[in-house]
Amino acid sequence: MTLTAAAMAMTVVAWPAMAQTVLKVRPFGDLRTLDPMTTSDYMVRNHGYMVYDMLFAQDSTGAIKPQMVESYTTAPDGLTWTFVLRDGLKFHDGQPVTATDVVASLKRWGEKDGLGQQLMAHTASLTATDPKTVTLALKDRWGLVLEALGKPSSMLPVIMPARIAATPSNQNITDATGSGPFMLVKEEWSPGAKIVYAKAPTYQPRKEAPDGLAGGKQANVDRVEWLIMPDAQTALNALQAGEIDIFEELPPDMIGIARKNPKIAISKLAALQGVFRMNQSQPPFNNQKLRQAILRLVDQEQTLRAYVDDKALYTNCPSFYMCDSPYFTKAGWPAPDAAAAKKLIAESGYKGEKIVLLDATETALSPHTLVVAQMMRDIGLNVDYQAMDWGTLSSRRTSKNPVDQGGWSAFLSGPAAPDMSEPLGHLALRSNCDKAWFGWPCDETIETLRASFTSTPDLEGRKTIAQQVQERALETVPYVSVGQFWLVRGHQAGLKGLLSPGVPVYWNVSK
């Protein structure tokens, strides 16, 4: 490190102590790891948006816009893409962001993320042509390059220093030096209690107004503190007393209480799909018939109304795709039928094996989990319900051990709309075995269809493939949807510039 960079790094470390404006947030869970490339945990994704930037970002209409990129060109044959970085990009340690950092970051991301894996499979070379220029050469035409580089959720293609991106993708990074509007104050990070971010003096936002996840990321507060409050009543009390500014994922039964307080505002945050994920690496859900039984068992109306009784906040959505997706299809989706579920259980040969069902009790998914647990018990399944916080669940679900050795059978999660709208980027349909999301479904047919989706140029052709993926997934059952619903945030009415792009972000916010 040069003397200038070292001096800047010292300044960065010392600067947070002088912070005056603090935005206090109660997030939905805890932060247990710092690596947004190795996990789909949304707390880590949200952390990623605080400390990193990306080459492209999605605006409020879903369009992909340049973010760290100043300009880009595509060769007439569609095989060569050239990206030029904008001026003034720096990491939090003061070092310039270079094309070498971009190449190292994208290669690491491409080893773990489903969309990144597809991009890398079509890539002949990815090189730093000069300090500001990255050249991507494809083996064949692939129509989702920008969508991959600007994907908005789950395993983000963030840009980190090449020295950190050199960390093997099967290991989590521990150095959160980033390229974004805020920086982690690591010495104040206390898992289970508080995560602190400070405004990054090195960050230069784009000149455009913020739009969705794109545009200028203006850090208008000196510090953002995530305060871990597992008990929702404690968090609501803190919000009403003005001790916190934002309560993410306000439980529906507290919305009415919050609305009575003129100092509190309520807004929709994100549309989610409730995902009942089964562990196919272990009995009993390595049995396809038993997974099919759960598909026939789940009644979305019943599970959704356990969370909220306001029809403006939920949708019965009989599909693997979000209801507002252009790829939405009801094709083949079975009506709930407990008798049919019992018949499938009998055909599966299930003999009362224990089903360990994990529940993160502070999240919006807990009411759904309790309802599904009772549905399963009602038809004779041996459910071992285990309550925990989200941080523990997100660590536990990585285990492939048998249930009597710390493993698990099922859990509920709520992936956001961008992760659940089309076959290629779909978090829970991916069925590439050990490379798939937790639960590790394995099906060559689905993977072949997903690959063909990228080489199909027209929307109608892609819709046909999306339907074929759904029809096959109804046989293999990589997961069961419990319906679509919206998260709600409560916040101090005096906050200005609070964005709601489906991901909780805290740039542009003023107090």
PDB file of C-alpha atoms in Angstrom, residues 136-396:
ATOM      1  CA  LEU A 136     -15.947 -10.346 -22.373  1.00  0.00           C
ATOM      2  CA  ALA A 137     -15.657 -12.793 -25.273  1.00  0.00           C
ATOM      3  CA  LEU A 138     -18.478 -15.330 -25.588  1.00  0.00           C
ATOM      4  CA  LYS A 139     -18.312 -18.783 -27.159  1.00  0.00           C
ATOM      5  CA  ASP A 140     -21.777 -18.258 -28.614  1.00  0.00           C
ATOM      6  CA  ARG A 141     -24.542 -15.656 -28.511  1.00  0.00           C
ATOM      7  CA  TRP A 142     -26.110 -15.442 -25.067  1.00  0.00           C
ATOM      8  CA  GLY A 143     -28.944 -13.037 -24.515  1.00  0.00           C
ATOM      9  CA  LEU A 144     -28.749 -12.361 -20.784  1.00  0.00           C
ATOM     10  CA  VAL A 145     -25.333 -10.756 -20.295  1.00  0.00           C
ATOM     11  CA  LEU A 146     -26.638  -7.492 -18.843  1.00  0.00           C
ATOM     12  CA  GLU A 147     -29.329  -9.256 -16.812  1.00  0.00           C
ATOM     13  CA  ALA A 148     -26.610 -11.397 -15.227  1.00  0.00           C
ATOM     14  CA  LEU A 149     -24.263  -8.496 -14.468  1.00  0.00           C
ATOM     15  CA  GLY A 150     -27.115  -6.436 -13.020  1.00  0.00           C
ATOM     16  CA  LYS A 151     -29.063  -9.157 -11.196  1.00  0.00           C
ATOM     17  CA  PRO A 152     -30.703  -7.539  -8.178  1.00  0.00           C
ATOM     18  CA  SER A 153     -30.762 -10.279  -5.583  1.00  0.00           C
ATOM     19  CA  SER A 154     -29.149 -13.405  -4.134  1.00  0.00           C
ATOM     20  CA  MET A 155     -25.419 -13.868  -4.747  1.00  0.00           C
ATOM     21  CA  LEU A 156     -24.767 -10.421  -6.124  1.00  0.00           C
ATOM     22  CA  PRO A 157     -22.077  -9.774  -8.765  1.00  0.00           C
ATOM     23  CA  VAL A 158     -20.468  -7.113  -6.579  1.00  0.00           C
ATOM     24  CA  ILE A 159     -17.030  -5.703  -7.266  1.00  0.00           C
ATOM     25  CA  MET A 160     -14.401  -6.220  -4.575  1.00  0.00           C
ATOM     26  CA  PRO A 161     -10.612  -5.823  -4.625  1.00  0.00           C
ATOM     27  CA  ALA A 162      -8.854  -8.564  -6.596  1.00  0.00           C
ATOM     28  CA  ARG A 163      -6.852  -9.501  -3.499  1.00  0.00           C
ATOM     29  CA  ILE A 164     -10.117 -10.327  -1.694  1.00  0.00           C
ATOM     30  CA  ALA A 165     -11.773 -11.884  -4.746  1.00  0.00           C
ATOM     31  CA  ALA A 166      -8.846 -14.324  -4.775  1.00  0.00           C
ATOM     32  CA  THR A 167     -10.500 -16.027  -1.779  1.00  0.00           C
ATOM     33  CA  PRO A 168     -11.728 -19.455  -2.950  1.00  0.00           C
ATOM     34  CA  SER A 169     -15.464 -19.378  -3.596  1.00  0.00           C
ATOM     35  CA  ASN A 170     -16.003 -22.221  -1.122  1.00  0.00           C
ATOM     36  CA  GLN A 171     -14.706 -19.937   1.644  1.00  0.00           C
ATOM     37  CA  ASN A 172     -16.371 -16.790   2.968  1.00  0.00           C
ATOM     38  CA  ILE A 173     -14.438 -13.555   2.781  1.00  0.00           C
ATOM     39  CA  THR A 174     -13.716 -11.796   6.083  1.00  0.00           C
ATOM     40  CA  ASP A 175     -12.552  -8.437   4.692  1.00  0.00           C
ATOM     41  CA  ALA A 176     -15.514  -6.227   3.707  1.00  0.00           C
ATOM     42  CA  THR A 177     -13.492  -3.579   1.886  1.00  0.00           C
ATOM     43  CA  GLY A 178     -15.938  -2.558  -0.780  1.00  0.00           C
ATOM     44  CA  SER A 179     -16.709  -0.088  -3.525  1.00  0.00           C
ATOM     45  CA  GLY A 180     -20.089   1.207  -2.330  1.00  0.00           C
ATOM     46  CA  PRO A 181     -21.675   4.160  -0.515  1.00  0.00           C
ATOM     47  CA  PHE A 182     -21.161   2.819   3.014  1.00  0.00           C
ATOM     48  CA  MET A 183     -18.413   0.845   4.730  1.00  0.00           C
ATOM     49  CA  LEU A 184     -18.643  -1.669   7.530  1.00  0.00           C
ATOM     50  CA  VAL A 185     -17.283  -0.456  10.880  1.00  0.00           C
ATOM     51  CA  LYS A 186     -16.003  -3.901  11.715  1.00  0.00           C
ATOM     52  CA  GLU A 187     -14.778  -3.086  15.215  1.00  0.00           C
ATOM     53  CA  GLU A 188     -18.382  -2.192  16.154  1.00  0.00           C
ATOM     54  CA  TRP A 189     -19.937  -5.296  14.588  1.00  0.00           C
ATOM     55  CA  SER A 190     -21.448  -7.391  17.369  1.00  0.00           C
ATOM     56  CA  PRO A 191     -23.314 -10.457  16.017  1.00  0.00           C
ATOM     57  CA  GLY A 192     -26.682 -10.755  17.676  1.00  0.00           C
ATOM     58  CA  ALA A 193     -26.658  -7.111  18.718  1.00  0.00           C
ATOM     59  CA  LYS A 194     -25.523  -4.465  16.214  1.00  0.00           C
ATOM     60  CA  ILE A 195     -23.992  -3.905  12.770  1.00  0.00           C
ATOM     61  CA  VAL A 196     -22.665  -0.429  12.013  1.00  0.00           C
ATOM     62  CA  TYR A 197     -21.976   1.211   8.649  1.00  0.00           C
ATOM     63  CA  ALA A 198     -20.365   4.591   8.036  1.00  0.00           C
ATOM     64  CA  LYS A 199     -20.602   6.867   5.043  1.00  0.00           C
ATOM     65  CA  ALA A 200     -17.712   6.085   2.695  1.00  0.00           C
ATOM     66  CA  PRO A 201     -15.754   9.257   1.847  1.00  0.00           C
ATOM     67  CA  THR A 202     -14.215   7.411  -1.101  1.00  0.00           C
ATOM     68  CA  TYR A 203     -17.534   6.814  -2.906  1.00  0.00           C
ATOM     69  CA  GLN A 204     -18.562   8.946  -5.871  1.00  0.00           C
ATOM     70  CA  PRO A 205     -22.212   8.389  -6.827  1.00  0.00           C
ATOM     71  CA  ARG A 206     -23.587   8.613 -10.321  1.00  0.00           C
ATOM     72  CA  LYS A 207     -25.132  11.953 -11.283  1.00  0.00           C
ATOM     73  CA  GLU A 208     -28.562  10.514 -12.104  1.00  0.00           C
ATOM     74  CA  ALA A 209     -31.348  10.514  -9.520  1.00  0.00           C
ATOM     75  CA  PRO A 210     -31.818   7.189  -7.735  1.00  0.00           C
ATOM     76  CA  ASP A 211     -34.275   4.889  -9.515  1.00  0.00           C
ATOM     77  CA  GLY A 212     -34.900   1.449  -8.043  1.00  0.00           C
ATOM     78  CA  LEU A 213     -31.443   0.028  -7.387  1.00  0.00           C
ATOM     79  CA  ALA A 214     -29.873   2.178 -10.099  1.00  0.00           C
ATOM     80  CA  GLY A 215     -28.773   5.801 -10.294  1.00  0.00           C
ATOM     81  CA  GLY A 216     -26.971   7.955  -7.763  1.00  0.00           C
ATOM     82  CA  LYS A 217     -26.422   6.367  -4.360  1.00  0.00           C
ATOM     83  CA  GLN A 218     -26.173   9.414  -2.114  1.00  0.00           C
ATOM     84  CA  ALA A 219     -25.264   8.583   1.486  1.00  0.00           C
ATOM     85  CA  ASN A 220     -27.136  11.360   3.307  1.00  0.00           C
ATOM     86  CA  VAL A 221     -26.501  10.083   6.840  1.00  0.00           C
ATOM     87  CA  ASP A 222     -23.167   9.598   8.542  1.00  0.00           C
ATOM     88  CA  ARG A 223     -23.975   6.214  10.035  1.00  0.00           C
ATOM     89  CA  VAL A 224     -26.485   3.420   9.617  1.00  0.00           C
ATOM     90  CA  GLU A 225     -26.939   1.110  12.585  1.00  0.00           C
ATOM     91  CA  TRP A 226     -28.717  -2.227  12.251  1.00  0.00           C
ATOM     92  CA  LEU A 227     -30.023  -3.074  15.716  1.00  0.00           C
ATOM     93  CA  ILE A 228     -30.903  -6.744  16.205  1.00  0.00           C
ATOM     94  CA  MET A 229     -34.244  -7.063  18.009  1.00  0.00           C
ATOM     95  CA  PRO A 230     -35.656 -10.589  17.740  1.00  0.00           C
ATOM     96  CA  ASP A 231     -38.766  -9.602  19.711  1.00  0.00           C
ATOM     97  CA  ALA A 232     -41.177  -7.717  17.463  1.00  0.00           C
ATOM     98  CA  GLN A 233     -42.985  -5.999  20.352  1.00  0.00           C
ATOM     99  CA  THR A 234     -39.701  -4.585  21.600  1.00  0.00           C
ATOM    100  CA  ALA A 235     -38.996  -3.286  18.105  1.00  0.00           C
ATOM    101  CA  LEU A 236     -42.465  -1.736  17.773  1.00  0.00           C
ATOM    102  CA  ASN A 237     -42.074  -0.017  21.142  1.00  0.00           C
ATOM    103  CA  ALA A 238     -38.716   1.372  19.999  1.00  0.00           C
ATOM    104  CA  LEU A 239     -40.241   2.631  16.732  1.00  0.00           C
ATOM    105  CA  GLN A 240     -43.105   4.382  18.521  1.00  0.00           C
ATOM    106  CA  ALA A 241     -40.727   5.925  21.035  1.00  0.00           C
ATOM    107  CA  GLY A 242     -38.509   7.258  18.241  1.00  0.00           C
ATOM    108  CA  GLU A 243     -35.589   5.088  19.347  1.00  0.00           C
ATOM    109  CA  ILE A 244     -35.342   3.506  15.891  1.00  0.00           C
ATOM    110  CA  ASP A 245     -36.133   5.031  12.504  1.00  0.00           C
ATOM    111  CA  ILE A 246     -37.146   1.950  10.485  1.00  0.00           C
ATOM    112  CA  PHE A 247     -38.752  -1.381  11.411  1.00  0.00           C
ATOM    113  CA  GLU A 248     -38.265  -3.753   8.475  1.00  0.00           C
ATOM    114  CA  GLU A 249     -40.862  -6.510   8.079  1.00  0.00           C
ATOM    115  CA  LEU A 250     -43.443  -5.137  10.464  1.00  0.00           C
ATOM    116  CA  PRO A 251     -45.701  -8.086  11.436  1.00  0.00           C
ATOM    117  CA  PRO A 252     -49.226  -7.727  10.031  1.00  0.00           C
ATOM    118  CA  ASP A 253     -50.837  -7.832  13.463  1.00  0.00           C
ATOM    119  CA  MET A 254     -48.880  -4.690  14.372  1.00  0.00           C
ATOM    120  CA  ILE A 255     -49.736  -2.678  11.259  1.00  0.00           C
ATOM    121  CA  GLY A 256     -52.993  -1.359  12.723  1.00  0.00           C
ATOM    122  CA  ILE A 257     -51.261  -0.282  15.913  1.00  0.00           C
ATOM    123  CA  ALA A 258     -48.532   1.538  13.999  1.00  0.00           C
ATOM    124  CA  ARG A 259     -51.064   3.306  11.754  1.00  0.00           C
ATOM    125  CA  LYS A 260     -52.689   4.913  14.780  1.00  0.00           C
ATOM    126  CA  ASN A 261     -49.451   6.754  15.526  1.00  0.00           C
ATOM    127  CA  PRO A 262     -49.252   9.930  13.370  1.00  0.00           C
ATOM    128  CA  LYS A 263     -45.466   9.909  13.678  1.00  0.00           C
ATOM    129  CA  ILE A 264     -45.233   6.470  11.989  1.00  0.00           C
ATOM    130  CA  ALA A 265     -45.654   5.753   8.252  1.00  0.00           C
ATOM    131  CA  ILE A 266     -46.376   2.354   6.691  1.00  0.00           C
ATOM    132  CA  SER A 267     -45.284   1.227   3.215  1.00  0.00           C
ATOM    133  CA  LYS A 268     -44.981  -1.941   1.158  1.00  0.00           C
ATOM    134  CA  LEU A 269     -41.420  -3.167   0.877  1.00  0.00           C
ATOM    135  CA  ALA A 270     -41.202  -6.258  -1.336  1.00  0.00           C
ATOM    136  CA  ALA A 271     -43.225  -9.033  -2.926  1.00  0.00           C
ATOM    137  CA  LEU A 272     -42.076 -12.482  -1.849  1.00  0.00           C
ATOM    138  CA  GLN A 273     -42.928 -16.067  -2.630  1.00  0.00           C
ATOM    139  CA  GLY A 274     -43.165 -18.385   0.348  1.00  0.00           C
ATOM    140  CA  VAL A 275     -40.938 -21.401  -0.344  1.00  0.00           C
ATOM    141  CA  PHE A 276     -41.266 -24.664   1.572  1.00  0.00           C
ATOM    142  CA  ARG A 277     -37.857 -26.156   0.865  1.00  0.00           C
ATOM    143  CA  MET A 278     -37.189 -29.864   1.413  1.00  0.00           C
ATOM    144  CA  ASN A 279     -33.760 -31.417   1.877  1.00  0.00           C
ATOM    145  CA  GLN A 280     -33.327 -33.936  -0.934  1.00  0.00           C
ATOM    146  CA  SER A 281     -29.906 -35.051   0.284  1.00  0.00           C
ATOM    147  CA  GLN A 282     -31.426 -36.874   3.284  1.00  0.00           C
ATOM    148  CA  PRO A 283     -34.430 -39.070   4.093  1.00  0.00           C
ATOM    149  CA  PRO A 284     -37.331 -38.708   4.074  1.00  0.00           C
ATOM    150  CA  PHE A 285     -37.529 -35.985   1.389  1.00  0.00           C
ATOM    151  CA  ASN A 286     -35.116 -37.758  -0.924  1.00  0.00           C
ATOM    152  CA  ASN A 287     -38.325 -39.644  -1.771  1.00  0.00           C
ATOM    153  CA  GLN A 288     -40.090 -37.928  -4.697  1.00  0.00           C
ATOM    154  CA  LYS A 289     -43.509 -39.345  -3.751  1.00  0.00           C
ATOM    155  CA  LEU A 290     -43.272 -37.719  -0.327  1.00  0.00           C
ATOM    156  CA  ARG A 291     -42.390 -34.362  -1.889  1.00  0.00           C
ATOM    157  CA  GLN A 292     -45.372 -34.737  -4.212  1.00  0.00           C
ATOM    158  CA  ALA A 293     -47.520 -35.377  -1.138  1.00  0.00           C
ATOM    159  CA  ILE A 294     -46.497 -32.016   0.364  1.00  0.00           C
ATOM    160  CA  LEU A 295     -47.339 -30.317  -2.959  1.00  0.00           C
ATOM    161  CA  ARG A 296     -50.877 -31.750  -2.821  1.00  0.00           C
ATOM    162  CA  LEU A 297     -51.188 -30.957   0.877  1.00  0.00           C
ATOM    163  CA  VAL A 298     -50.390 -27.233   0.992  1.00  0.00           C
ATOM    164  CA  ASP A 299     -53.384 -24.900   0.764  1.00  0.00           C
ATOM    165  CA  GLN A 300     -52.007 -21.455  -0.123  1.00  0.00           C
ATOM    166  CA  GLU A 301     -55.082 -19.584   1.063  1.00  0.00           C
ATOM    167  CA  GLN A 302     -54.753 -21.161   4.482  1.00  0.00           C
ATOM    168  CA  THR A 303     -51.015 -20.574   4.830  1.00  0.00           C
ATOM    169  CA  LEU A 304     -51.201 -16.981   3.571  1.00  0.00           C
ATOM    170  CA  ARG A 305     -54.046 -15.970   5.863  1.00  0.00           C
ATOM    171  CA  ALA A 306     -52.032 -17.222   8.808  1.00  0.00           C
ATOM    172  CA  TYR A 307     -49.646 -14.372   7.988  1.00  0.00           C
ATOM    173  CA  VAL A 308     -52.104 -11.644   7.043  1.00  0.00           C
ATOM    174  CA  ASP A 309     -55.857 -11.337   6.486  1.00  0.00           C
ATOM    175  CA  ASP A 310     -55.584  -8.259   4.266  1.00  0.00           C
ATOM    176  CA  LYS A 311     -56.080  -9.332   0.638  1.00  0.00           C
ATOM    177  CA  ALA A 312     -54.021  -6.337  -0.491  1.00  0.00           C
ATOM    178  CA  LEU A 313     -50.994  -8.008   1.085  1.00  0.00           C
ATOM    179  CA  TYR A 314     -51.231 -11.557  -0.311  1.00  0.00           C
ATOM    180  CA  THR A 315     -52.044 -13.488  -3.486  1.00  0.00           C
ATOM    181  CA  ASN A 316     -52.935 -17.130  -3.980  1.00  0.00           C
ATOM    182  CA  CYS A 317     -50.482 -17.846  -6.808  1.00  0.00           C
ATOM    183  CA  PRO A 318     -50.590 -21.435  -8.197  1.00  0.00           C
ATOM    184  CA  SER A 319     -47.266 -21.287  -9.998  1.00  0.00           C
ATOM    185  CA  PHE A 320     -43.522 -21.532  -9.487  1.00  0.00           C
ATOM    186  CA  TYR A 321     -43.299 -18.006 -10.964  1.00  0.00           C
ATOM    187  CA  MET A 322     -44.494 -14.742  -9.454  1.00  0.00           C
ATOM    188  CA  CYS A 323     -48.039 -13.853 -10.517  1.00  0.00           C
ATOM    189  CA  ASP A 324     -46.943 -10.632 -12.245  1.00  0.00           C
ATOM    190  CA  SER A 325     -44.121 -12.341 -14.141  1.00  0.00           C
ATOM    191  CA  PRO A 326     -44.463 -12.634 -17.943  1.00  0.00           C
ATOM    192  CA  TYR A 327     -43.668 -16.332 -17.425  1.00  0.00           C
ATOM    193  CA  PHE A 328     -46.476 -16.977 -14.944  1.00  0.00           C
ATOM    194  CA  THR A 329     -48.393 -20.159 -15.747  1.00  0.00           C
ATOM    195  CA  LYS A 330     -50.897 -22.300 -13.871  1.00  0.00           C
ATOM    196  CA  ALA A 331     -50.091 -25.309 -16.069  1.00  0.00           C
ATOM    197  CA  GLY A 332     -50.447 -28.557 -14.168  1.00  0.00           C
ATOM    198  CA  TRP A 333     -50.722 -26.970 -10.721  1.00  0.00           C
ATOM    199  CA  PRO A 334     -52.785 -29.302  -8.506  1.00  0.00           C
ATOM    200  CA  ALA A 335     -55.564 -28.193  -6.198  1.00  0.00           C
ATOM    201  CA  PRO A 336     -54.919 -28.866  -2.487  1.00  0.00           C
ATOM    202  CA  ASP A 337     -56.218 -32.320  -1.606  1.00  0.00           C
ATOM    203  CA  ALA A 338     -55.380 -33.902   1.752  1.00  0.00           C
ATOM    204  CA  ALA A 339     -56.756 -37.284   0.676  1.00  0.00           C
ATOM    205  CA  ALA A 340     -54.493 -37.318  -2.389  1.00  0.00           C
ATOM    206  CA  ALA A 341     -51.567 -36.323  -0.152  1.00  0.00           C
ATOM    207  CA  LYS A 342     -52.261 -39.254   2.189  1.00  0.00           C
ATOM    208  CA  LYS A 343     -52.378 -41.626  -0.784  1.00  0.00           C
ATOM    209  CA  LEU A 344     -48.980 -40.391  -1.998  1.00  0.00           C
ATOM    210  CA  ILE A 345     -47.536 -40.802   1.502  1.00  0.00           C
ATOM    211  CA  ALA A 346     -48.702 -44.411   1.525  1.00  0.00           C
ATOM    212  CA  GLU A 347     -47.183 -44.985  -1.909  1.00  0.00           C
ATOM    213  CA  SER A 348     -43.901 -43.433  -0.753  1.00  0.00           C
ATOM    214  CA  GLY A 349     -43.360 -46.099   1.894  1.00  0.00           C
ATOM    215  CA  TYR A 350     -42.941 -43.471   4.617  1.00  0.00           C
ATOM    216  CA  LYS A 351     -42.594 -45.231   7.966  1.00  0.00           C
ATOM    217  CA  GLY A 352     -42.757 -42.363  10.431  1.00  0.00           C
ATOM    218  CA  GLU A 353     -39.227 -41.015   9.995  1.00  0.00           C
ATOM    219  CA  LYS A 354     -38.651 -37.762  11.850  1.00  0.00           C
ATOM    220  CA  ILE A 355     -39.016 -34.585   9.784  1.00  0.00           C
ATOM    221  CA  VAL A 356     -36.974 -31.746  11.318  1.00  0.00           C
ATOM    222  CA  LEU A 357     -38.707 -28.493  10.376  1.00  0.00           C
ATOM    223  CA  LEU A 358     -36.716 -25.310  11.066  1.00  0.00           C
ATOM    224  CA  ASP A 359     -38.501 -22.041  11.894  1.00  0.00           C
ATOM    225  CA  ALA A 360     -36.956 -18.561  12.207  1.00  0.00           C
ATOM    226  CA  THR A 361     -39.511 -17.169  14.621  1.00  0.00           C
ATOM    227  CA  GLU A 362     -38.730 -13.460  14.125  1.00  0.00           C
ATOM    228  CA  THR A 363     -39.419 -13.546  10.362  1.00  0.00           C
ATOM    229  CA  ALA A 364     -42.591 -13.214   8.303  1.00  0.00           C
ATOM    230  CA  LEU A 365     -42.320 -16.903   7.394  1.00  0.00           C
ATOM    231  CA  SER A 366     -42.968 -18.174  10.924  1.00  0.00           C
ATOM    232  CA  PRO A 367     -46.800 -18.121  10.697  1.00  0.00           C
ATOM    233  CA  HIS A 368     -46.632 -20.033   7.395  1.00  0.00           C
ATOM    234  CA  THR A 369     -44.271 -22.566   8.981  1.00  0.00           C
ATOM    235  CA  LEU A 370     -46.610 -23.232  11.889  1.00  0.00           C
ATOM    236  CA  VAL A 371     -49.563 -23.814   9.551  1.00  0.00           C
ATOM    237  CA  VAL A 372     -47.648 -26.198   7.272  1.00  0.00           C
ATOM    238  CA  ALA A 373     -46.332 -28.062  10.323  1.00  0.00           C
ATOM    239  CA  GLN A 374     -49.883 -28.666  11.516  1.00  0.00           C
ATOM    240  CA  MET A 375     -51.034 -29.720   8.028  1.00  0.00           C
ATOM    241  CA  MET A 376     -48.253 -32.300   7.980  1.00  0.00           C
ATOM    242  CA  ARG A 377     -49.092 -33.615  11.426  1.00  0.00           C
ATOM    243  CA  ASP A 378     -52.773 -33.862  10.482  1.00  0.00           C
ATOM    244  CA  ILE A 379     -51.980 -36.388   7.746  1.00  0.00           C
ATOM    245  CA  GLY A 380     -49.677 -38.489   9.912  1.00  0.00           C
ATOM    246  CA  LEU A 381     -46.186 -37.072   9.344  1.00  0.00           C
ATOM    247  CA  ASN A 382     -43.765 -37.067  12.283  1.00  0.00           C
ATOM    248  CA  VAL A 383     -42.823 -33.391  12.502  1.00  0.00           C
ATOM    249  CA  ASP A 384     -40.060 -32.219  14.850  1.00  0.00           C
ATOM    250  CA  TYR A 385     -40.595 -28.435  14.903  1.00  0.00           C
ATOM    251  CA  GLN A 386     -37.471 -26.510  15.944  1.00  0.00           C
ATOM    252  CA  ALA A 387     -37.654 -22.763  16.638  1.00  0.00           C
ATOM    253  CA  MET A 388     -34.603 -20.521  16.247  1.00  0.00           C
ATOM    254  CA  ASP A 389     -33.521 -17.121  14.974  1.00  0.00           C
ATOM    255  CA  TRP A 390     -32.801 -16.431  11.303  1.00  0.00           C
ATOM    256  CA  GLY A 391     -29.043 -16.344  11.771  1.00  0.00           C
ATOM    257  CA  THR A 392     -29.076 -19.843  13.258  1.00  0.00           C
ATOM    258  CA  LEU A 393     -31.391 -21.147  10.539  1.00  0.00           C
ATOM    259  CA  SER A 394     -29.282 -19.666   7.745  1.00  0.00           C
ATOM    260  CA  SER A 395     -26.224 -21.447   9.167  1.00  0.00           C
ATOM    261  CA  ARG A 396     -28.049 -24.708   9.911  1.00  0.00           C
TER     262      ARG A 396
END
